[in-house]
XYZ file of C-alpha atoms in Angstrom:
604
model
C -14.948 -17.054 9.751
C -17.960 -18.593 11.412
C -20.464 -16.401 10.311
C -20.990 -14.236 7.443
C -24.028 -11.572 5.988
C -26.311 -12.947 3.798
C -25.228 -12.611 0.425
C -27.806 -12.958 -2.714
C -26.930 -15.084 -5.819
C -27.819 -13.295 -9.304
C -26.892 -14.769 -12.617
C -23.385 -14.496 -13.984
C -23.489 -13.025 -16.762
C 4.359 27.628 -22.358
C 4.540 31.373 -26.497
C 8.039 29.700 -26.629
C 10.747 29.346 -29.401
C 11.357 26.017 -30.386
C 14.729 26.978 -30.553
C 14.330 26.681 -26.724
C 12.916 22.998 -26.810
C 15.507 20.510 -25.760
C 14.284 16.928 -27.974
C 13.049 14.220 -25.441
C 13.671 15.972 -22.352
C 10.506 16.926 -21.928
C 10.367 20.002 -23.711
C 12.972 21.881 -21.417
C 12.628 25.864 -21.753
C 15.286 28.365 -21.293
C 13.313 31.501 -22.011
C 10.395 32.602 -19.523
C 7.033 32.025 -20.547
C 5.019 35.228 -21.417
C 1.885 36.602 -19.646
C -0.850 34.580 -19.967
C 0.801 31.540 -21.601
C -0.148 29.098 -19.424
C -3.701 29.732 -19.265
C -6.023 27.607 -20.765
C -8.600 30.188 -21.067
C -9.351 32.894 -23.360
C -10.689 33.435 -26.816
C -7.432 32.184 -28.606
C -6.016 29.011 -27.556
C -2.849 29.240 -25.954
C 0.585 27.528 -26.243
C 0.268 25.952 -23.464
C -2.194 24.693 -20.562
C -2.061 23.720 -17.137
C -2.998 20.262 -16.292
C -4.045 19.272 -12.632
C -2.830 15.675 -11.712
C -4.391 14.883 -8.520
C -2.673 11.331 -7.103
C -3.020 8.912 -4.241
C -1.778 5.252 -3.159
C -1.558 2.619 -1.296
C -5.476 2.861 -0.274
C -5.965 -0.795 0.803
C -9.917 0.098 0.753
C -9.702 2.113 4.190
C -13.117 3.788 3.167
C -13.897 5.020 7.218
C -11.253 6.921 8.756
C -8.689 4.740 10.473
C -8.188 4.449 13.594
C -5.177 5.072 16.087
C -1.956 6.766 15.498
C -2.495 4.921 11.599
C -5.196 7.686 10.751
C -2.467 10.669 11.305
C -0.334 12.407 9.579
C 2.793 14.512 11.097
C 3.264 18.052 10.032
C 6.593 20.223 10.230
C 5.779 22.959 12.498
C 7.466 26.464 11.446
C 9.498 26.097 14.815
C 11.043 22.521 13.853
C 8.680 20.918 16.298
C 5.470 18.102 14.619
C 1.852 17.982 14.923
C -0.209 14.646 14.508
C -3.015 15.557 12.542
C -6.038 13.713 11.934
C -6.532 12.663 8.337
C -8.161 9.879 5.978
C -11.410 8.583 5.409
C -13.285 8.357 1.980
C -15.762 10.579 2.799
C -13.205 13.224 3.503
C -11.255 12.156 0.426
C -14.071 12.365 -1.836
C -14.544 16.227 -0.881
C -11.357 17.037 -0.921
C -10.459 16.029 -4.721
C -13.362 17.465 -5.918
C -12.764 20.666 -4.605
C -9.401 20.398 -5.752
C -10.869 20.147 -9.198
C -12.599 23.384 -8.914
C -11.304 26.074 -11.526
C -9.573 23.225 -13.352
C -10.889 22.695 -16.874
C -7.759 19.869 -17.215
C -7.666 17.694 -14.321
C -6.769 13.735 -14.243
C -6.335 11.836 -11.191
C -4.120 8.853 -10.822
C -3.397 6.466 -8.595
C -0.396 4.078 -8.075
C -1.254 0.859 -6.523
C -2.902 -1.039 -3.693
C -5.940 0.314 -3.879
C -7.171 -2.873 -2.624
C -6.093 -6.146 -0.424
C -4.609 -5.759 3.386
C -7.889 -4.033 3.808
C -10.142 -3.360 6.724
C -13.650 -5.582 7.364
C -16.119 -3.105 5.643
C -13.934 -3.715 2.186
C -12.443 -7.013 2.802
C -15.259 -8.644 3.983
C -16.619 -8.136 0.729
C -13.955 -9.094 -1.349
C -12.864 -5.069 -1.913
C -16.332 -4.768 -3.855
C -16.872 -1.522 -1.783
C -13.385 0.083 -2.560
C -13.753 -0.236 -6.098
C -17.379 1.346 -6.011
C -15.764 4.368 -4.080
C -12.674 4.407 -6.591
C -15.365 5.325 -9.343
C -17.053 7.995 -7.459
C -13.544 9.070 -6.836
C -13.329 9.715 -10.799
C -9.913 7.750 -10.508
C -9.019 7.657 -13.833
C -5.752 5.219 -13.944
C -3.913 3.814 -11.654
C -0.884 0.778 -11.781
C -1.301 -2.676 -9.592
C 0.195 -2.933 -6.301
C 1.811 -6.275 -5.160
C -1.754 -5.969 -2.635
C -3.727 -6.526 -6.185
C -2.808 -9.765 -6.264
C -3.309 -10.936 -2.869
C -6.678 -13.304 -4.238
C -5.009 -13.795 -7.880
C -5.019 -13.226 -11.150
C -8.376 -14.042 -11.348
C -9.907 -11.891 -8.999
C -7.992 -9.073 -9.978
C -9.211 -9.134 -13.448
C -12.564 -9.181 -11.401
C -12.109 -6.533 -10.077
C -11.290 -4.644 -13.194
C -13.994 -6.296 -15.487
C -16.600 -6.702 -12.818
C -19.218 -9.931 -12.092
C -19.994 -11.618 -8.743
C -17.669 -13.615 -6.998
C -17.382 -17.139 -7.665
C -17.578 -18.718 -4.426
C -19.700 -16.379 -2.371
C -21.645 -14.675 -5.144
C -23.175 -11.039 -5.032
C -23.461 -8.971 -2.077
C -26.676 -6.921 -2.776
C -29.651 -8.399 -3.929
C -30.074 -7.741 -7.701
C -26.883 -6.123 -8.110
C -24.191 -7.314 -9.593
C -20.880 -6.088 -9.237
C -19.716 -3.877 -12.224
C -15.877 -3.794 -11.819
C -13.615 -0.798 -11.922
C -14.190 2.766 -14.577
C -10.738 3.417 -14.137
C -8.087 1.893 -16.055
C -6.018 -0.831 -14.160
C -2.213 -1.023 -15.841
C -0.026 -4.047 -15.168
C 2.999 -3.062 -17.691
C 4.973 -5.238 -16.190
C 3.394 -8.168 -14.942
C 3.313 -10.792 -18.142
C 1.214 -14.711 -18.467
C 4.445 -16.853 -18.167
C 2.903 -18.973 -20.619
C 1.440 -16.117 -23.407
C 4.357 -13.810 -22.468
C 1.653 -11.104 -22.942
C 1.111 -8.617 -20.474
C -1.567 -9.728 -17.409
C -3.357 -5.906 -17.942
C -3.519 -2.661 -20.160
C 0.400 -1.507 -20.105
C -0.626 2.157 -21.125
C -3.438 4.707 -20.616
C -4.093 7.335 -22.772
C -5.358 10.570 -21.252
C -7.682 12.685 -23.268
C -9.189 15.761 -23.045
C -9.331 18.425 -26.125
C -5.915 18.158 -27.764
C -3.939 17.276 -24.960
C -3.023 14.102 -24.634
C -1.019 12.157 -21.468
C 0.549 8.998 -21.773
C 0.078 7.069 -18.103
C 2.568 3.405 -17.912
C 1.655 1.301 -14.619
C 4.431 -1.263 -12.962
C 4.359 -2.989 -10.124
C 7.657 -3.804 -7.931
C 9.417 -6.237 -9.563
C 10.083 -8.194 -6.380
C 6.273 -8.207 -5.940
C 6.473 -12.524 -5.405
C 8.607 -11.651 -2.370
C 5.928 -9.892 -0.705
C 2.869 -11.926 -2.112
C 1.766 -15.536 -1.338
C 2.890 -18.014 -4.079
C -0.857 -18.673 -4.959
C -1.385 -14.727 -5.436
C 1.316 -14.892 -8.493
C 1.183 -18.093 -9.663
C 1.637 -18.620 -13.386
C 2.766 -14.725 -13.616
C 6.280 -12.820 -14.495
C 7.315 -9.920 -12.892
C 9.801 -7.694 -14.898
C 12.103 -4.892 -14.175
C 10.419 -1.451 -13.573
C 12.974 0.650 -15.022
C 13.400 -1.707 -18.655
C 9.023 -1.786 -18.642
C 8.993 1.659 -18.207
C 11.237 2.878 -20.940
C 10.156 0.473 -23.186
C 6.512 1.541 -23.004
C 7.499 5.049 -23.274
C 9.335 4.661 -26.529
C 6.070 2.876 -27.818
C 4.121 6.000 -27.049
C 6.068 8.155 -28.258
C 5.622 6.209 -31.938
C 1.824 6.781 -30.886
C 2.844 10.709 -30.866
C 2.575 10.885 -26.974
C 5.033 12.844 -25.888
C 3.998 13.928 -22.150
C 4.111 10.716 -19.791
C 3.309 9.666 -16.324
C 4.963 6.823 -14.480
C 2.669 5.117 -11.815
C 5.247 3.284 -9.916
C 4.455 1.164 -7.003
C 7.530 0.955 -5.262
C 9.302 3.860 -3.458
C 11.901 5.366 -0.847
C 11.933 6.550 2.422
C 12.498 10.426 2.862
C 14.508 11.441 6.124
C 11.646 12.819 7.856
C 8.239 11.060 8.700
C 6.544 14.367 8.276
C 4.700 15.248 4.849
C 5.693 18.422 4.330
C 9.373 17.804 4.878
C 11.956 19.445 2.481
C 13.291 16.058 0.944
C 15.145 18.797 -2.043
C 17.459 20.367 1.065
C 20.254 20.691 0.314
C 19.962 19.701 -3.416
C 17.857 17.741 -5.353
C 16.272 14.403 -4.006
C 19.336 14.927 -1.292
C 16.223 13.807 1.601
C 15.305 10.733 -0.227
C 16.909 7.146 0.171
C 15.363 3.698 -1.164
C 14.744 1.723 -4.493
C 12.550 4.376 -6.166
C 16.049 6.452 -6.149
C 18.044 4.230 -8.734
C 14.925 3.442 -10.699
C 13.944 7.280 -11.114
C 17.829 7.994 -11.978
C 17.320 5.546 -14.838
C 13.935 6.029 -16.275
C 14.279 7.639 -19.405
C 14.000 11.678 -19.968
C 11.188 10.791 -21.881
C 8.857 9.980 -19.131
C 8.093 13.556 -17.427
C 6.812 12.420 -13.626
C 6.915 9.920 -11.210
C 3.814 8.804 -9.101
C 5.185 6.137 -6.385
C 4.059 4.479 -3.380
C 4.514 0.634 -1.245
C 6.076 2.256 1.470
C 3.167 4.227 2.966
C 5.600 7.451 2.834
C 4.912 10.869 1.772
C 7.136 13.072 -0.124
C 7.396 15.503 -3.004
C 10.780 15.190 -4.564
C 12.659 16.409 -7.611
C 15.297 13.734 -8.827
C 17.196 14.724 -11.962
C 16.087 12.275 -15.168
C 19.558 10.549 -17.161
C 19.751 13.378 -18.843
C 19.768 15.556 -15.781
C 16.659 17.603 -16.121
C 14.321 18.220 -13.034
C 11.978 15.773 -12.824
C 9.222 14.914 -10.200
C 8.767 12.233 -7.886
C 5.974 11.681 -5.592
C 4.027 9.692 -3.108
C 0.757 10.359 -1.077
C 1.514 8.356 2.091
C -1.474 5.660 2.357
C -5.039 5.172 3.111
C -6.349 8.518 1.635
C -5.179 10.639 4.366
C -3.156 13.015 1.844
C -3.452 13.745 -1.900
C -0.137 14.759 -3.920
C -1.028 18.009 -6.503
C 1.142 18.299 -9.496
C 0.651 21.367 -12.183
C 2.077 19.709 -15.575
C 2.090 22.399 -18.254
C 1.569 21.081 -21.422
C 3.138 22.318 -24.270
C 0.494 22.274 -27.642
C 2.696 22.643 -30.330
C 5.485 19.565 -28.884
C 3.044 17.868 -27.310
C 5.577 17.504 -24.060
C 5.657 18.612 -20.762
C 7.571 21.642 -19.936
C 10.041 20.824 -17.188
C 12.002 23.734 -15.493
C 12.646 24.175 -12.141
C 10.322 27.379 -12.518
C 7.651 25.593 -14.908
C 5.443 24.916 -12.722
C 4.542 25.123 -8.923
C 5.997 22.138 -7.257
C 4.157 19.572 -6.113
C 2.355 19.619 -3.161
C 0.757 16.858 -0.752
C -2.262 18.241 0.922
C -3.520 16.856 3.916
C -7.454 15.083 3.956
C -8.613 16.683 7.048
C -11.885 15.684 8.690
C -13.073 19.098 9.401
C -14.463 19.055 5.720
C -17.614 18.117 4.920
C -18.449 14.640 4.388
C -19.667 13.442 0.375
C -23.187 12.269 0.928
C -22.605 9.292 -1.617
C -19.835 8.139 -0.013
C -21.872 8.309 3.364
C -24.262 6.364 1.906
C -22.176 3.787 0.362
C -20.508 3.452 3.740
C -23.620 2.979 5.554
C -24.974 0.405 2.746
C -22.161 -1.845 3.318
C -21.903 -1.389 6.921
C -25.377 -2.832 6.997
C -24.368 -5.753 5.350
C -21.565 -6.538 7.450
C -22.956 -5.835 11.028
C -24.353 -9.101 11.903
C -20.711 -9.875 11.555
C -18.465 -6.711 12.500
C -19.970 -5.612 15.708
C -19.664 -8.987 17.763
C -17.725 -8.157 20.783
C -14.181 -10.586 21.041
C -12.453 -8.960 23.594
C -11.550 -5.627 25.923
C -8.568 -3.565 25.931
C -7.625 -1.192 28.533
C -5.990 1.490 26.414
C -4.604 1.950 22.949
C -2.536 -0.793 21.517
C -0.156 0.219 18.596
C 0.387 -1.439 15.849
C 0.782 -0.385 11.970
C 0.774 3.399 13.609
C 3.995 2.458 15.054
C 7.078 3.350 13.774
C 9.182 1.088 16.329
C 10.544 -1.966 15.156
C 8.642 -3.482 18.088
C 5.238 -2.882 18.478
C 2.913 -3.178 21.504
C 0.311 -5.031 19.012
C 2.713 -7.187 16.946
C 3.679 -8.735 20.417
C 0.221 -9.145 21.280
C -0.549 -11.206 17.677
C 2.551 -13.232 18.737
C 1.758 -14.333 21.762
C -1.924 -15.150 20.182
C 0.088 -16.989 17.893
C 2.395 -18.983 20.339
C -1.166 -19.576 22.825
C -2.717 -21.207 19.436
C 0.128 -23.296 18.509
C 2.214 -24.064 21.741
C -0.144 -27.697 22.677
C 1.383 -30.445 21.471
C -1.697 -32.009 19.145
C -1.668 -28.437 18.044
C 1.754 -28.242 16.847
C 3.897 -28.008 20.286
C 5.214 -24.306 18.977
C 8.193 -23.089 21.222
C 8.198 -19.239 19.608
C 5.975 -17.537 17.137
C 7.010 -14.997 15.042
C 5.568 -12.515 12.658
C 5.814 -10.218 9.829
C 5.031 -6.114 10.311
C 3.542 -6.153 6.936
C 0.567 -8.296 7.572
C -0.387 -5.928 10.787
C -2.635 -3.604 9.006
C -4.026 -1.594 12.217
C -3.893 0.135 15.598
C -6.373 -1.182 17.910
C -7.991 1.646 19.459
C -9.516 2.429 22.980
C -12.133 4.561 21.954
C -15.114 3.464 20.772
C -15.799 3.332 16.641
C -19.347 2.668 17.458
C -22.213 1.559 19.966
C -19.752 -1.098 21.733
C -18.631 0.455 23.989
C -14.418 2.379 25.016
C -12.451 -0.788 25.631
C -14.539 -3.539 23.407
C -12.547 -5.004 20.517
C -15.330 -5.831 17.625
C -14.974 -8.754 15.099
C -14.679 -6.170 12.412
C -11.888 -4.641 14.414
C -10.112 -7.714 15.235
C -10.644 -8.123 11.017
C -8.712 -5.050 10.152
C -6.004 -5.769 12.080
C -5.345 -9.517 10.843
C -7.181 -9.238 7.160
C -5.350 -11.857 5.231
C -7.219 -15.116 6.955
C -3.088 -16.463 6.219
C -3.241 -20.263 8.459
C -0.915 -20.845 11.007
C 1.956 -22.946 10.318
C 4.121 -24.695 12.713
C 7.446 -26.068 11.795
C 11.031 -27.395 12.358
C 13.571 -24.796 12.345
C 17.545 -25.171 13.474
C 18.623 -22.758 15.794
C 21.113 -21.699 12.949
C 18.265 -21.060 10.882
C 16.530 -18.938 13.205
C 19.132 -16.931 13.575
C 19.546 -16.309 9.943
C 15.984 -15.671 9.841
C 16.839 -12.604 12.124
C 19.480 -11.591 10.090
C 17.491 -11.455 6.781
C 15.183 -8.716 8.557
C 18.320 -6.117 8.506
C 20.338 -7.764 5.292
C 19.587 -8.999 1.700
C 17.983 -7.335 -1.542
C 14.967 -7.013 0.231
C 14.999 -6.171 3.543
C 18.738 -4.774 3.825
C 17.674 -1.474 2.088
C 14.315 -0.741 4.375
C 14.564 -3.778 7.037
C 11.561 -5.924 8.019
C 11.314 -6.468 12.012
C 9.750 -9.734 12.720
C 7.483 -9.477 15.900
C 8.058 -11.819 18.368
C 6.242 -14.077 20.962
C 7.042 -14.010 24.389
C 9.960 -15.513 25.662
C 12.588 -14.861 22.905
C 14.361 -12.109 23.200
C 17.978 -10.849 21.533
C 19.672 -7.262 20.620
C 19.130 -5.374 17.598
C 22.011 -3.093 17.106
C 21.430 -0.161 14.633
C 24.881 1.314 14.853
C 25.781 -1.758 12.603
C 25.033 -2.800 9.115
C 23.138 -5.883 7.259
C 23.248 -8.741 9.200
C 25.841 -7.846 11.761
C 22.753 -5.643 13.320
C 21.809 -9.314 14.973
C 24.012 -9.589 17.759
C 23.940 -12.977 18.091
C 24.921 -14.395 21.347
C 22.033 -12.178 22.860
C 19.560 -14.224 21.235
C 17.329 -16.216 23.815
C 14.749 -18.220 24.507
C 13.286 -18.535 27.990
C 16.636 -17.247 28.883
C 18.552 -20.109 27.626
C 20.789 -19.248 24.307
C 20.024 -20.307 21.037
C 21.299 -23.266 19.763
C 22.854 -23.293 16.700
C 22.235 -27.139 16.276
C 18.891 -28.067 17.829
C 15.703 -27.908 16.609
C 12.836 -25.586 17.468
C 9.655 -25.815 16.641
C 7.841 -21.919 15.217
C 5.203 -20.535 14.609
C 4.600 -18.446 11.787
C 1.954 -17.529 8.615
C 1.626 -19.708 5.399
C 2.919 -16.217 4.125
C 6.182 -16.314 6.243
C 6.873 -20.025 6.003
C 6.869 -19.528 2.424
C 9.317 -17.363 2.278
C 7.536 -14.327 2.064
C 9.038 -10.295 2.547
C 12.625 -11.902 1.609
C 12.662 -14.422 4.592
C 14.055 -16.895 1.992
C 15.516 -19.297 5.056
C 12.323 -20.332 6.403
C 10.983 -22.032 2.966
C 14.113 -24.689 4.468
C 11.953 -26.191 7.323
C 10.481 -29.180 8.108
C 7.734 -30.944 10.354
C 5.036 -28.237 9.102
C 1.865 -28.587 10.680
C -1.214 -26.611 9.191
C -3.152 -25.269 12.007
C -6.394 -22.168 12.447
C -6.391 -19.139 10.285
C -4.279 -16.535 12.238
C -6.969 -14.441 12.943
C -9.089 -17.070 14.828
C -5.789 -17.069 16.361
C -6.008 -13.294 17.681
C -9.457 -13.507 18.196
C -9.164 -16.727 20.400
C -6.579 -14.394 23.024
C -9.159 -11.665 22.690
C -11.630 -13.933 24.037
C -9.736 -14.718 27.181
C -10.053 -11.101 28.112
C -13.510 -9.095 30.100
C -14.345 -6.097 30.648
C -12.994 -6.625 34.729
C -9.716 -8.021 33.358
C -8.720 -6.486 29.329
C -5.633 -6.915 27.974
C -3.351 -4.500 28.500
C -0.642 -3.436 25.498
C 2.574 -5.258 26.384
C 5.670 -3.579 27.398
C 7.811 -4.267 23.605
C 10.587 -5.159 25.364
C 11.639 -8.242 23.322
C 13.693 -6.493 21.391
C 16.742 -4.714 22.631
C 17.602 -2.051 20.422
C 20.981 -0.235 20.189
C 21.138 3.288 17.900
């Protein structure tokens, strides 16, 4: 980055019989629950109260609402047809979960993971600073680490939590420093690999009165496969399912009985839209994807499931071990919906009650933008924006109509074509690497670039901060040696392997190479592979090619374990002076048009 806003330097520094009670299922009830019982009002205290758990994740510190086909959400129409609604946007979020609150005397909000990293200029610009401010405001009480946590380190994670300025560019806001998070970060499963001790807080404790909630946070185990090697170094990443139940047999000997899982991994329901049945026909039968096996094996003992990483939304009920209902949810990303769970609490177990007919099931509400807007959030979004316009709202390019990107669900899209070919333009001279092909990963496209103006610019002008939020990771180009064989294996470890073969990773590709994807297939025969070209001329198996790819990819990154094997690398510009540099090339007589995505041949 060339330039960035001045930044000031401050010194460090249910009545029920107990007969009915099943033992460490959380207290399952046979016998209906009589008037009044689950109120937590009245003179007497009753057996058992409501409590409201309001839940959210994979924020990534989108505090304005984003833009594009990214800052909808699809709705199930009554006739079978969807509806893209508008949704997201701190300000909207804020309003939301505090009316939400209303009425509730119990009410805990949780959140579970990626709150931060992969985010857009205002937050990332700032090293997420902002997003944890809003967080508090929030009243997030708990929430688990995402693999995104870790995208700066260890270090700056626990900086996050524990607060002071940053150690290379300082504080933000003259005679502020930064204070860290209120809410309780829990890494249950991410240990030191040289203390063996846990990085973060396994457990949280909710209080309130005499009810208490246990909350454990994990990350996905396979979080180095998604995370730079610098982002993890020195750290252990355990299996979900063992962390979990281990944690929750340690508070139970604390005499917590009702307890939350914030996962952050998930599963893929058979419908994009939030409100889709993923119970039809029977239980969890709509849901596919690692959170599956792990919620079939957490023990009975844990009582709900908050999930997220893949950016779905669903409200499922998948059976515990023990084969009681049990509830397993997900809030999409970036704040455009909010998951509301009733969990009745029973006062004389100290469990949940879990019956298909407990409770109201949970529900993921939509954060629309006809609601008011929180006035502190406005002005924490203004206060930052201030700070970062010297730098955001610098013109790099034009566009002459939408160009989709993370909105898309394609395995091809318009944008991740366009950050190729910036790619392959960067990389292709020969005292600049002499690239042939560029590829890269969906993942690390984090936007839509929109038409419409966001602000003053202008319809058609592509800001800095724009350009930012699409490309936020600053990863540096790498060019390197790669067989044809290779490459093709690289293709074939977007549709195959532990990692990608259950929810497969579509590399985005420069102009130039082309092959078929064929759906109809499975793991790596989906690569047909004598339709795999370059310039029209079949891919070698034998000869070299030179690529270009991110530090990320070329490390192996999102289970591309092949291309750690090349050779020749060459270190070249930070892909998003990459971007910008084919941004540049455009004017408002000539803007760049979104490209046809039709690299990639697909067959369903």
């Amino acid at each position: 980055m060339s330039a960035k806003p001045q930044r000031h330097r401050t010194a460090r520094r249910l009545t029920l019989s107990a007969l009915a009670l099943t033992a460490g299922a959380g207290a399952m009830v046979a016998a209906a629950l009589p008037a009044g019982a689950a109120s937590g009002g009245g003179a007497a205290k009753s057996r058992t109260v409501d409590v409201q758990m309001l839940s959210f994740n994979d924020f990534h510190g989108t505090l304005e609402p984003p833009q594009g086909s990214s800052g909808t959400v699809t709705e199930r129409q009554a006739d079978g047809t969807t509806k893209a609604i508008p949704a997201g946007g701190v300000e909207y979020l804020a309003t939301a979960l505090r009316d939400a609150r209303k009425g509730h005397e119990y009410s805990v909000t949780a959140a579970a993971g990626d709150m931060i990293g992969g985010s857009p200029m205002l937050s990332g610009l700032f090293h997420d600073e902002p997003t944890v401010e809003a967080l508090n405001k929030l009243k997030l009480d708990v929430s688990s680490v995402g693999n995104h946590e870790f995208d700066e380190g260890k270090t700056e994670l626990r900086r996050m939590a524990y607060g002071g300025c940053h150690p290379v560019d300082g504080c933000f806001e003259y005679g502020k420093e930064f204070t860290g998070s209120q809410f309780q970060y829990l890494a249950a499963n991410v240990t030191d690999e040289k203390t063996k001790r846990p990085l973060m807080s396994p457990t949280f404790i909710w209080k309130k009165g005499d009810v208490k909630i246990g909350f454990i946070g994990v990350t996905l185990e396979g979080t180095p496969d998604v995370v730079t090697a610098d982002g993890v170094k020195g750290l252990k990443f355990g299996d979900e399912v063992e962390t979990i139940n281990k944690y929750a047999a340690e508070l139970n000997k604390q005499g917590v009985k009702s307890i939350v899982a914030l996962i952050h991994e998930g599963g893929l329901p058979a419908s994009g839209a939030y409100n889709y049945d993923c119970d039809a026909p029977g239980a969890g039968a709509g849901i596919s994807g690692a959170i599956v096996d792990i919620a079939k094996n957490v023990d009975p003992k844990v009582d709900a499931l908050v999930t997220g990483h893949t950016h779905q939304a669903y409200s499922c009920n998948i059976p515990d071990p023990a084969g009681n209902p049990r509830t397993v949810t997900s809030a999409a990303s970036y704040g455009r919906l909010f998951t509301d769970t009733t969990l009745t609490y029973d006062r004389q177990t100290k469990d949940i009650v879990r019956t298909p007919v407990s409770s109201p099931k949970p529900v993921n509400k939509v954060v629309t933008r006809d609601l008011p807007k929180a006035p502190d959030m406005t002005e924490l979004i203004t206060r930052w924006n201030a700070l970062a316009a010297p730098v955001a709202s610098r013109p790099m390019g034009y566009i002459s109509a939408d160009i989709a990107g993370r909105g898309s669900e394609a395995p091809e899209k318009p944008l991740g074509d366009l950050i190729a070919d910036a790619q392959l333009d960067a990389t292709a001279p020969a005292d600049k690497g002499g690239a042939q092909l560029a590829i890269m990963n969906p993942g690390g496209i984090r936007a839509d670039l929109a038409y419409k103006a966001a602000g003053a610019e202008g319809d058609g002008v592509v800001t800095y901060g724009e350009s930012y939020t699409v490309q936020p990771f600053n990863n540096l180009m790498n060019v390197v040696d790669l067989t044809g064989a290779q490459l093709v294996t690289a293709l074939q470890q977007q549709v195959s392997g532990t990692v990608n073969g259950p929810n497969p990773k579509i590399l985005q590709v420069s102009k130039g190479f082309t092959y078929t994807l064929d759906m109809t297939k499975s793991g790596a025969d989906r690569i047909v592979v004598d339709s795999v070209r370059l310039n029209g001329a079949a891919i070698d198996p034998a000869k070299t090619y030179r690529v270009a790819m991110n530090e990320f990819l070329a490390g192996g990154g999102d289970g591309f374990t092949v291309l750690k094997d090349h050779k020749n690398k060459l270190v070249g510009i930070p892909d998003l002076e990459a971007f910008n540099a084919l941004l540049a090339k455009s004017s408002a007589a000539n803007p760049i048009a979104a490209p046809a995505a039709d690299r990639i041949t697909v067959v369903k």
